[in-house]
């Protein structure tokens, strides 16, 4: 029988808790998400502890009881390395990110691993207190006294004229920088610090005050613990875990479903890792998130539920959706029913996008179109590869990319498309609403300045698809991207030249005045007038006729460039881009 109160509430010294982490007495439930905090949050946490402020309680689940309801699969906290991990006494159910941050910074004796997501390389930091700033700044600005150095214990900021090097202990002493990793070995570090400064009275006073105001806060800091009893049933633990971690800024849909599926013996994290290996074969899928995969599953699941309700009047009709509530209600059987189908759907989507000049995730106008495209491919099957079906998919894709319709009312647009496109492709019914309502005007096109925006990515894709050539080499941009040379967005009328001519920023930064070129070509053209850089290109042995072909592959009228006629060029290219987009959208 469970006790009246299924948990205990008490506190323990921070050092004791971190020691339990280090020796594997406290571990994580294996279903929990990976470590994911970034630099600012870690420094903020260290700041709060250094001031003795509360940072929230930890929630632990007992695992050392012989009469436990069950034992979850554990894994060591990030940064802990044990050849033969013991069976843990407790599992962390809430507070993983805080506990991992504190362990890596204070007790791991290694730099803290920083994870900023797929777009960025993993990084490492050693954290230091600037002793003088710690004592001089008000408490509200304590975080400014915490510095993160790279794995080599160095930092350089040329803009601020700041350079730090703590690769040797003597450098730390000289700069009055105290390593956070020595907080629980402070007496040892203090001794060497004092020896370095030959026991100068002002330095002894400085380190005494630092010890009293900062170090003692860590040494005496205690964390609150909610300890759940081992006899709690699975359903209760699952409910508690989800309720304490359901804020969108804390755990994603994927994290929460991972925990729920763990109770039903499906390791969702391992399943995703296997599928991700398949997706990484395609560069356009390299940034696909597990949450987006679940959105696609929710879409196809609710789509088929809707179809089944239409033929079975006894069945309740559901709306097609990928909202949070519906994703969290996906059962294991429903996930397993569609996961394999949609894995192939994403592969088919990647192959389709390749035919449109979209090879990398950074080329994709809207990631949500990919989320919709996978279930569409699964529904359309071979019809998506036939000429008629493929052309309709192209039309839908460019309508969504160029019009901006996928930047607003995202969920309703996705649901409508999933319902209407199969009828359009398979049965010849009316065009989807997103195709009918999409449009792009001359004024909107000219006012767009974001080279990373969906419309510019759609334009760049069309230029690549239709054989745009590099100004300097004459190679197709598609070939350059295939061999992984860097492509940059180049101002056709260079920015510096436009400024000298008094052309407004909104005009010269418009996507009408930009086009994709090799990074080396971009540097070659520089800030010269178009007339000058065209003469330089001809001086490199390129004929005028060949250069005209290259320029027209970018929808540029050569004579307007040779005349340095910005206004004539701007209007002409606007019209050509509009015609190109409207043709792709089926509006031309």
XYZ file of C-alpha atoms in Angstrom:
588
model
C 0.000 0.000 0.000
C 1.254 3.472 -0.890
C 1.906 5.932 1.949
C -0.482 8.868 2.342
C 2.221 11.157 0.952
C 4.021 9.462 -2.000
C 7.020 11.795 -1.775
C 9.481 13.298 0.721
C 10.675 16.881 0.674
C 14.110 17.747 2.046
C 17.395 19.451 1.116
C 20.956 18.330 0.626
C 24.250 20.180 0.154
C 25.029 20.838 -3.494
C 28.403 19.127 -3.184
C 26.859 15.903 -1.841
C 24.348 15.790 -4.688
C 27.046 16.337 -7.310
C 29.171 13.622 -5.718
C 26.217 11.232 -6.058
C 26.020 12.172 -9.731
C 29.750 11.630 -10.188
C 29.644 8.090 -8.773
C 26.426 7.091 -10.525
C 24.172 7.019 -7.470
C 21.989 9.626 -9.183
C 21.333 9.000 -12.883
C 18.769 9.950 -15.517
C 15.830 7.954 -16.763
C 17.030 6.882 -20.213
C 13.931 8.237 -21.952
C 14.828 11.817 -21.029
C 16.019 14.232 -23.690
C 19.690 14.982 -24.220
C 21.602 17.826 -22.662
C 20.687 21.047 -24.507
C 21.572 24.183 -22.505
C 23.559 27.031 -24.020
C 26.125 29.436 -22.601
C 23.843 32.183 -21.309
C 21.643 29.844 -19.286
C 24.671 28.156 -17.706
C 26.200 31.480 -16.675
C 22.852 32.604 -15.298
C 22.587 29.428 -13.201
C 26.114 29.857 -11.815
C 25.277 33.462 -11.026
C 22.161 32.510 -9.041
C 24.020 29.910 -6.977
C 26.904 32.336 -6.324
C 24.368 34.701 -4.774
C 22.727 31.965 -2.727
C 19.449 32.405 -4.604
C 17.076 29.436 -5.130
C 17.265 27.690 -8.497
C 14.308 25.341 -8.021
C 13.986 21.859 -6.597
C 14.993 18.562 -8.155
C 12.549 15.692 -8.493
C 14.029 12.239 -7.948
C 12.503 8.775 -8.162
C 13.737 6.118 -5.744
C 15.231 3.085 -7.488
C 17.135 1.290 -4.737
C 14.098 -0.284 -3.084
C 13.674 -4.033 -3.544
C 9.900 -3.564 -3.511
C 9.936 -0.899 -6.253
C 7.017 -1.107 -8.682
C 9.535 -1.388 -11.546
C 12.993 -0.225 -12.526
C 13.497 2.142 -15.448
C 16.481 1.920 -17.739
C 19.030 4.488 -16.435
C 21.794 6.450 -18.101
C 24.609 8.524 -16.654
C 24.333 12.296 -16.457
C 26.164 14.079 -19.292
C 29.849 14.425 -18.410
C 29.968 11.414 -16.067
C 32.308 8.669 -17.237
C 32.224 5.317 -15.405
C 33.438 2.036 -16.894
C 31.009 -0.014 -14.819
C 28.093 2.203 -13.748
C 26.296 0.987 -10.620
C 22.583 0.560 -10.295
C 21.400 4.053 -9.307
C 19.712 4.917 -6.034
C 17.706 7.692 -7.681
C 16.615 8.805 -11.146
C 16.177 12.489 -12.024
C 12.667 13.227 -13.306
C 12.849 17.020 -13.173
C 15.907 19.289 -13.037
C 18.150 17.433 -15.483
C 19.430 20.556 -17.250
C 20.256 22.411 -14.021
C 21.906 19.387 -12.427
C 23.941 18.591 -15.546
C 25.095 22.210 -15.865
C 26.265 22.319 -12.265
C 27.998 18.956 -12.449
C 29.896 19.720 -15.666
C 30.925 23.186 -14.500
C 31.864 22.337 -10.909
C 32.914 18.716 -10.627
C 33.562 17.054 -13.984
C 37.111 18.460 -14.312
C 36.388 18.909 -18.026
C 35.005 21.808 -20.050
C 31.234 22.211 -20.164
C 29.721 20.966 -23.409
C 27.535 23.525 -25.140
C 24.756 22.342 -27.451
C 23.055 24.991 -29.602
C 21.260 22.623 -31.966
C 21.928 21.097 -35.369
C 22.792 24.333 -37.123
C 25.810 24.913 -34.914
C 28.871 22.906 -34.072
C 29.093 21.597 -30.500
C 31.210 23.871 -28.332
C 33.006 23.699 -24.982
C 33.520 26.226 -22.197
C 35.583 26.632 -19.052
C 33.872 29.087 -16.715
C 35.676 31.694 -14.609
C 34.760 34.331 -12.057
C 36.395 37.682 -12.596
C 37.317 38.210 -8.935
C 37.352 42.001 -9.051
C 34.041 42.276 -10.911
C 32.433 39.747 -8.561
C 33.174 42.051 -5.653
C 32.627 45.419 -7.299
C 29.487 44.904 -9.400
C 26.055 44.986 -7.734
C 24.407 41.604 -7.255
C 21.963 42.324 -10.078
C 24.931 42.321 -12.475
C 26.848 39.351 -11.068
C 26.433 37.454 -14.332
C 28.777 39.987 -15.992
C 31.559 38.687 -13.748
C 31.276 35.156 -15.179
C 33.382 34.458 -18.267
C 33.330 31.442 -20.579
C 36.639 30.522 -22.231
C 36.980 27.945 -25.016
C 38.343 24.429 -24.599
C 41.897 25.835 -24.749
C 41.020 28.300 -21.996
C 41.357 31.259 -24.333
C 39.080 34.085 -25.401
C 39.500 36.815 -27.999
C 37.138 39.592 -29.052
C 38.792 41.901 -31.569
C 35.844 44.327 -31.562
C 36.164 44.901 -27.817
C 39.971 44.670 -27.923
C 39.772 41.904 -25.311
C 42.087 38.897 -25.183
C 42.333 36.342 -22.365
C 44.575 33.306 -21.999
C 44.277 31.033 -18.952
C 45.952 27.990 -20.437
C 48.404 28.026 -17.495
C 47.473 28.422 -13.806
C 49.852 31.396 -13.580
C 47.743 33.160 -16.213
C 44.682 32.721 -13.992
C 46.468 34.183 -10.982
C 47.826 37.099 -12.974
C 44.421 37.979 -14.446
C 42.588 37.477 -11.114
C 40.323 34.922 -12.796
C 39.072 32.072 -10.633
C 38.093 28.791 -12.383
C 34.632 27.565 -11.394
C 35.937 24.000 -11.628
C 38.074 24.700 -8.501
C 35.209 25.883 -6.266
C 35.224 22.720 -4.190
C 39.053 22.757 -4.079
C 39.318 26.417 -3.232
C 41.956 26.127 -0.481
C 44.356 24.466 -2.925
C 43.863 27.127 -5.594
C 44.025 29.916 -3.005
C 47.376 28.655 -1.737
C 48.935 28.751 -5.226
C 47.342 32.140 -5.916
C 48.856 33.642 -2.757
C 52.262 32.133 -3.524
C 52.171 33.634 -7.028
C 51.516 37.103 -5.572
C 54.119 36.583 -2.795
C 51.409 37.067 -0.163
C 50.875 40.719 -1.010
C 48.416 42.170 1.556
C 46.073 43.649 -1.067
C 45.822 40.277 -2.867
C 45.262 38.412 0.416
C 42.452 40.823 1.256
C 40.989 40.416 -2.242
C 40.924 36.623 -2.109
C 39.521 36.670 1.456
C 36.593 38.829 0.346
C 36.013 36.660 -2.726
C 35.943 33.543 -0.577
C 33.425 35.077 1.827
C 31.130 36.557 -0.822
C 31.237 33.896 -3.550
C 32.999 30.651 -2.684
C 31.192 30.117 0.644
C 27.858 30.450 -1.158
C 28.687 27.372 -3.223
C 30.124 25.441 -0.284
C 27.002 26.009 1.817
C 24.444 25.873 -1.001
C 21.621 23.348 -0.592
C 19.207 22.080 -3.208
C 15.616 21.173 -2.484
C 14.627 17.600 -3.336
C 11.249 16.040 -4.032
C 11.880 12.293 -3.699
C 9.105 10.086 -5.083
C 8.667 6.729 -3.437
C 9.614 3.656 -5.432
C 6.165 2.072 -5.081
C 4.376 4.632 -7.267
C 2.718 2.944 -10.275
C 3.815 3.686 -13.829
C 0.793 5.778 -14.694
C 1.364 8.039 -11.699
C 5.043 8.582 -12.509
C 4.233 9.287 -16.150
C 1.557 11.805 -15.129
C 3.894 13.566 -12.691
C 6.735 13.712 -15.192
C 4.604 15.139 -17.998
C 2.892 17.694 -15.751
C 6.209 18.985 -14.437
C 7.852 19.172 -17.864
C 5.087 20.178 -20.246
C 5.924 23.869 -20.683
C 6.870 24.407 -24.352
C 10.105 26.162 -23.364
C 11.139 23.171 -21.265
C 10.305 19.962 -23.099
C 9.163 19.393 -26.671
C 6.367 17.092 -27.825
C 9.065 14.561 -28.680
C 10.541 14.636 -25.174
C 7.144 14.127 -23.557
C 6.141 11.299 -25.902
C 9.534 9.676 -25.316
C 8.746 9.502 -21.616
C 5.222 8.204 -22.203
C 6.305 5.543 -24.703
C 9.013 4.390 -22.306
C 6.303 3.070 -20.006
C 5.026 1.033 -22.961
C 8.443 -0.411 -23.826
C 9.121 1.671 -26.933
C 12.403 3.577 -26.931
C 11.357 6.556 -29.045
C 14.770 8.192 -28.794
C 16.522 5.116 -30.205
C 13.850 4.786 -32.898
C 14.417 8.392 -33.980
C 18.212 7.941 -33.981
C 17.809 5.080 -36.481
C 15.499 7.121 -38.722
C 17.736 10.162 -38.488
C 20.609 8.163 -40.007
C 18.398 7.585 -43.034
C 17.454 11.263 -43.261
C 21.063 12.437 -43.013
C 21.749 10.811 -46.380
C 19.842 13.770 -47.830
C 21.243 17.225 -47.103
C 17.832 18.796 -47.429
C 16.703 16.691 -44.436
C 19.749 17.328 -42.237
C 17.890 19.827 -40.012
C 14.697 17.801 -39.735
C 13.617 17.787 -36.108
C 11.952 14.865 -34.314
C 9.106 17.266 -33.439
C 8.528 17.859 -37.171
C 8.474 14.113 -37.763
C 5.744 13.849 -35.112
C 3.835 16.704 -36.756
C 3.792 14.716 -39.998
C 2.576 11.621 -38.153
C -0.195 13.657 -36.542
C -1.232 15.015 -39.946
C -1.432 11.636 -41.678
C -3.041 9.985 -38.649
C -5.833 12.575 -38.383
C -6.192 12.602 -42.182
C -6.948 8.885 -42.274
C -9.220 9.148 -39.233
C -11.144 11.790 -41.154
C -11.436 9.531 -44.221
C -12.595 6.591 -42.106
C -15.271 8.759 -40.484
C -16.583 9.779 -43.911
C -17.370 6.143 -44.820
C -18.418 5.043 -41.339
C -21.230 7.193 -39.908
C -20.754 5.637 -36.454
C -17.236 6.953 -36.220
C -16.584 10.465 -34.933
C -15.010 12.784 -37.497
C -11.764 14.423 -36.420
C -10.148 17.524 -37.836
C -6.805 17.192 -39.580
C -4.214 18.754 -37.301
C -0.765 18.658 -35.789
C -1.516 20.672 -32.672
C 0.216 19.941 -29.378
C -2.724 18.145 -27.815
C -3.150 15.754 -30.721
C 0.564 14.939 -30.919
C 0.674 14.154 -27.208
C -2.332 11.855 -27.621
C -0.623 9.723 -30.298
C -0.485 6.166 -29.014
C 2.389 3.763 -29.579
C 0.372 1.735 -32.108
C -0.474 4.855 -34.115
C 3.170 5.938 -34.123
C 4.354 2.521 -35.262
C 1.658 2.395 -37.945
C 2.891 5.553 -39.672
C 6.566 6.015 -38.757
C 7.918 3.736 -41.485
C 5.501 5.099 -44.077
C 6.548 8.678 -43.369
C 10.239 7.845 -43.321
C 9.812 6.843 -46.963
C 7.613 9.906 -47.459
C 10.421 12.216 -46.357
C 12.852 10.422 -48.663
C 10.444 10.927 -51.574
C 10.094 14.588 -50.610
C 13.890 15.000 -50.646
C 14.059 13.464 -54.120
C 11.298 15.777 -55.370
C 13.028 18.854 -53.915
C 16.265 17.822 -55.634
C 14.501 18.172 -59.004
C 13.622 21.745 -57.993
C 17.198 22.820 -57.292
C 16.786 22.459 -53.530
C 19.638 20.349 -52.229
C 20.286 21.563 -48.708
C 18.129 22.407 -45.696
C 19.215 26.047 -46.027
C 17.672 26.137 -49.525
C 14.207 25.214 -48.242
C 11.736 28.154 -48.161
C 9.537 26.771 -45.340
C 10.305 23.726 -43.221
C 6.552 23.316 -42.719
C 6.135 22.550 -46.419
C 8.410 19.565 -45.834
C 6.229 18.474 -42.886
C 3.184 18.499 -45.204
C 5.018 17.047 -48.191
C 5.975 13.779 -46.467
C 2.380 12.667 -45.747
C 1.393 13.928 -49.219
C 3.993 11.649 -50.787
C 2.702 8.765 -48.675
C -0.886 9.442 -49.764
C -0.151 10.058 -53.473
C 2.368 7.215 -53.789
C 3.341 6.637 -57.445
C 1.095 9.475 -58.641
C 3.545 11.940 -57.099
C 6.171 10.741 -59.585
C 4.018 10.872 -62.713
C 4.309 14.009 -64.822
C 0.823 15.315 -64.038
C 1.106 14.782 -60.292
C 4.661 16.141 -60.108
C 3.702 19.337 -61.959
C 0.824 19.970 -59.567
C 3.142 19.445 -56.612
C 5.575 21.943 -58.144
C 2.766 24.463 -58.557
C 1.624 24.009 -54.937
C 5.186 24.215 -53.644
C 6.001 27.531 -55.346
C 2.616 29.010 -54.497
C 3.331 28.369 -50.828
C 6.949 29.500 -50.999
C 6.501 32.738 -52.949
C 3.208 33.989 -51.523
C 4.119 33.681 -47.840
C 0.933 31.747 -47.081
C 2.898 29.277 -44.930
C 4.073 32.074 -42.653
C 0.545 32.679 -41.355
C -2.301 30.406 -40.230
C 0.230 27.601 -40.502
C -1.838 24.807 -39.004
C -5.029 25.516 -40.937
C -3.122 25.895 -44.231
C -1.323 22.580 -43.680
C -4.594 20.794 -42.839
C -6.403 22.190 -45.884
C -3.539 21.266 -48.188
C -3.471 17.691 -46.937
C -7.200 17.350 -47.563
C -7.406 19.203 -50.889
C -4.202 18.288 -52.770
C -4.904 14.518 -53.014
C -8.366 15.296 -54.444
C -6.776 17.716 -56.938
C -4.032 15.304 -58.015
C -5.906 11.975 -57.901
C -9.444 13.005 -58.899
C -8.992 16.246 -60.806
C -11.044 18.257 -58.302
C -10.731 22.008 -57.797
C -7.328 23.535 -57.055
C -6.362 23.708 -53.375
C -7.224 26.916 -51.551
C -3.522 27.684 -50.996
C -2.961 27.621 -54.781
C -6.048 29.667 -55.629
C -5.382 32.374 -53.045
C -1.618 32.670 -53.533
C -0.214 35.701 -55.301
C 2.816 37.962 -55.321
C 2.805 41.566 -56.471
C 5.489 43.737 -58.018
C 5.524 46.021 -54.977
C 5.884 43.138 -52.501
C 8.689 41.591 -54.507
C 10.625 44.858 -54.654
C 10.172 45.453 -50.922
C 11.574 42.056 -49.918
C 15.146 42.369 -48.603
C 15.726 39.169 -46.611
C 18.117 36.891 -48.482
C 17.175 34.084 -46.069
C 13.454 34.611 -46.613
C 11.161 32.117 -48.314
C 10.544 34.180 -51.467
C 14.250 34.679 -52.181
C 14.931 30.991 -51.559
C 12.163 30.156 -54.041
C 13.701 32.515 -56.619
C 17.176 31.045 -56.055
C 15.789 27.532 -56.429
C 14.164 28.433 -59.766
C 17.395 30.002 -61.016
C 19.357 26.868 -60.058
C 16.711 24.567 -61.487
C 16.676 26.437 -64.785
C 20.463 26.417 -65.140
C 21.823 29.693 -63.704
C 25.557 30.032 -64.426
C 28.299 31.504 -62.270
C 29.533 34.878 -63.561
C 33.241 33.990 -63.302
C 33.483 30.270 -64.137
C 30.411 29.784 -66.301
C 29.561 26.627 -64.344
C 26.009 25.833 -63.371
C 25.278 26.800 -59.777
C 23.890 23.289 -59.286
C 27.301 21.767 -60.069
C 29.052 24.184 -57.715
C 26.684 23.266 -54.857
C 27.121 19.564 -55.624
C 30.854 19.870 -54.990
C 30.112 21.834 -51.804
C 31.626 25.154 -52.799
C 30.132 28.036 -50.873
C 27.369 29.998 -52.583
C 26.675 33.587 -51.496
C 23.954 36.096 -52.266
C 25.654 38.786 -54.346
C 24.392 42.328 -54.982
C 24.235 42.658 -58.778
C 24.710 46.401 -58.441
C 27.241 46.322 -55.564
C 26.210 47.933 -52.315
C 29.201 50.301 -52.117
C 28.612 51.539 -55.649
C 24.905 52.074 -54.914
C 25.765 54.119 -51.827
C 28.102 56.311 -53.875
C 25.343 56.844 -56.425
C 22.805 57.815 -53.741
C 20.542 54.796 -54.325
C 18.358 54.085 -51.314
C 19.074 51.134 -49.042
C 15.619 49.645 -49.568
C 16.289 49.537 -53.319
C 19.825 48.163 -53.443
C 19.101 45.590 -50.694
C 15.959 44.333 -52.451
C 16.084 40.700 -53.493
C 15.601 42.013 -57.044
C 19.237 43.195 -56.823
C 20.599 39.893 -55.478
C 21.523 36.602 -57.056
C 23.380 33.414 -55.988
C 27.056 33.176 -57.002
C 30.218 31.424 -55.842
C 31.832 33.040 -52.814
C 35.054 33.469 -54.851
C 33.126 35.159 -57.629
C 31.476 37.463 -55.119
C 34.887 38.594 -53.892
C 36.192 38.984 -57.465
C 33.368 41.331 -58.442
C 33.840 43.421 -55.295
C 32.317 46.900 -55.051
C 32.869 48.011 -58.653
C 30.151 49.215 -60.978
C 28.568 46.483 -63.154
C 30.187 48.021 -66.253
C 33.632 47.732 -64.652
C 33.291 44.152 -63.408
C 31.837 43.025 -66.738
C 34.907 44.490 -68.475
C 37.116 42.621 -65.978
C 35.304 39.375 -66.786
C 35.775 39.966 -70.527
C 39.420 40.719 -69.808
C 39.703 37.214 -68.372
C 38.952 35.776 -71.807
C 35.148 35.559 -71.639
C 33.389 36.666 -74.840
C 30.596 39.213 -74.682
C 28.191 36.680 -76.185
C 29.009 34.110 -73.503
C 28.694 36.715 -70.770
C 25.257 37.698 -72.105
C 24.149 34.061 -71.853
C 25.392 33.890 -68.257
C 23.644 37.116 -67.232
C 20.345 36.104 -68.828
C 20.488 32.818 -66.887
C 20.027 35.071 -63.821
C 17.153 36.994 -65.465
C 19.427 40.017 -66.015
C 19.353 42.113 -69.194
C 23.056 42.601 -70.114
C 22.810 46.010 -71.784
C 21.213 47.574 -68.710
C 24.184 46.368 -66.648
C 26.741 47.646 -69.140
C 25.045 51.049 -69.018
C 25.047 51.062 -65.179
C 21.316 51.744 -65.478
C 20.102 50.741 -62.025
C 16.493 51.895 -62.416
C 16.094 50.261 -65.815
C 17.686 47.049 -64.501
C 15.547 47.093 -61.357
C 12.268 47.381 -63.250
C 13.251 44.878 -65.932
C 14.448 42.223 -63.457
C 11.355 42.726 -61.306
C 9.210 41.897 -64.325
C 11.327 38.872 -65.270
C 11.355 37.445 -61.733
C 7.594 37.964 -61.445
C 7.057 36.173 -64.740
C 9.295 33.300 -63.611
C 7.484 32.975 -60.252
C 4.037 33.266 -61.768
C 4.846 30.575 -64.312
C 6.007 28.267 -61.519
C 2.855 29.123 -59.524
C 0.638 28.372 -62.552
C -0.423 32.012 -62.749
C 1.575 33.044 -65.804
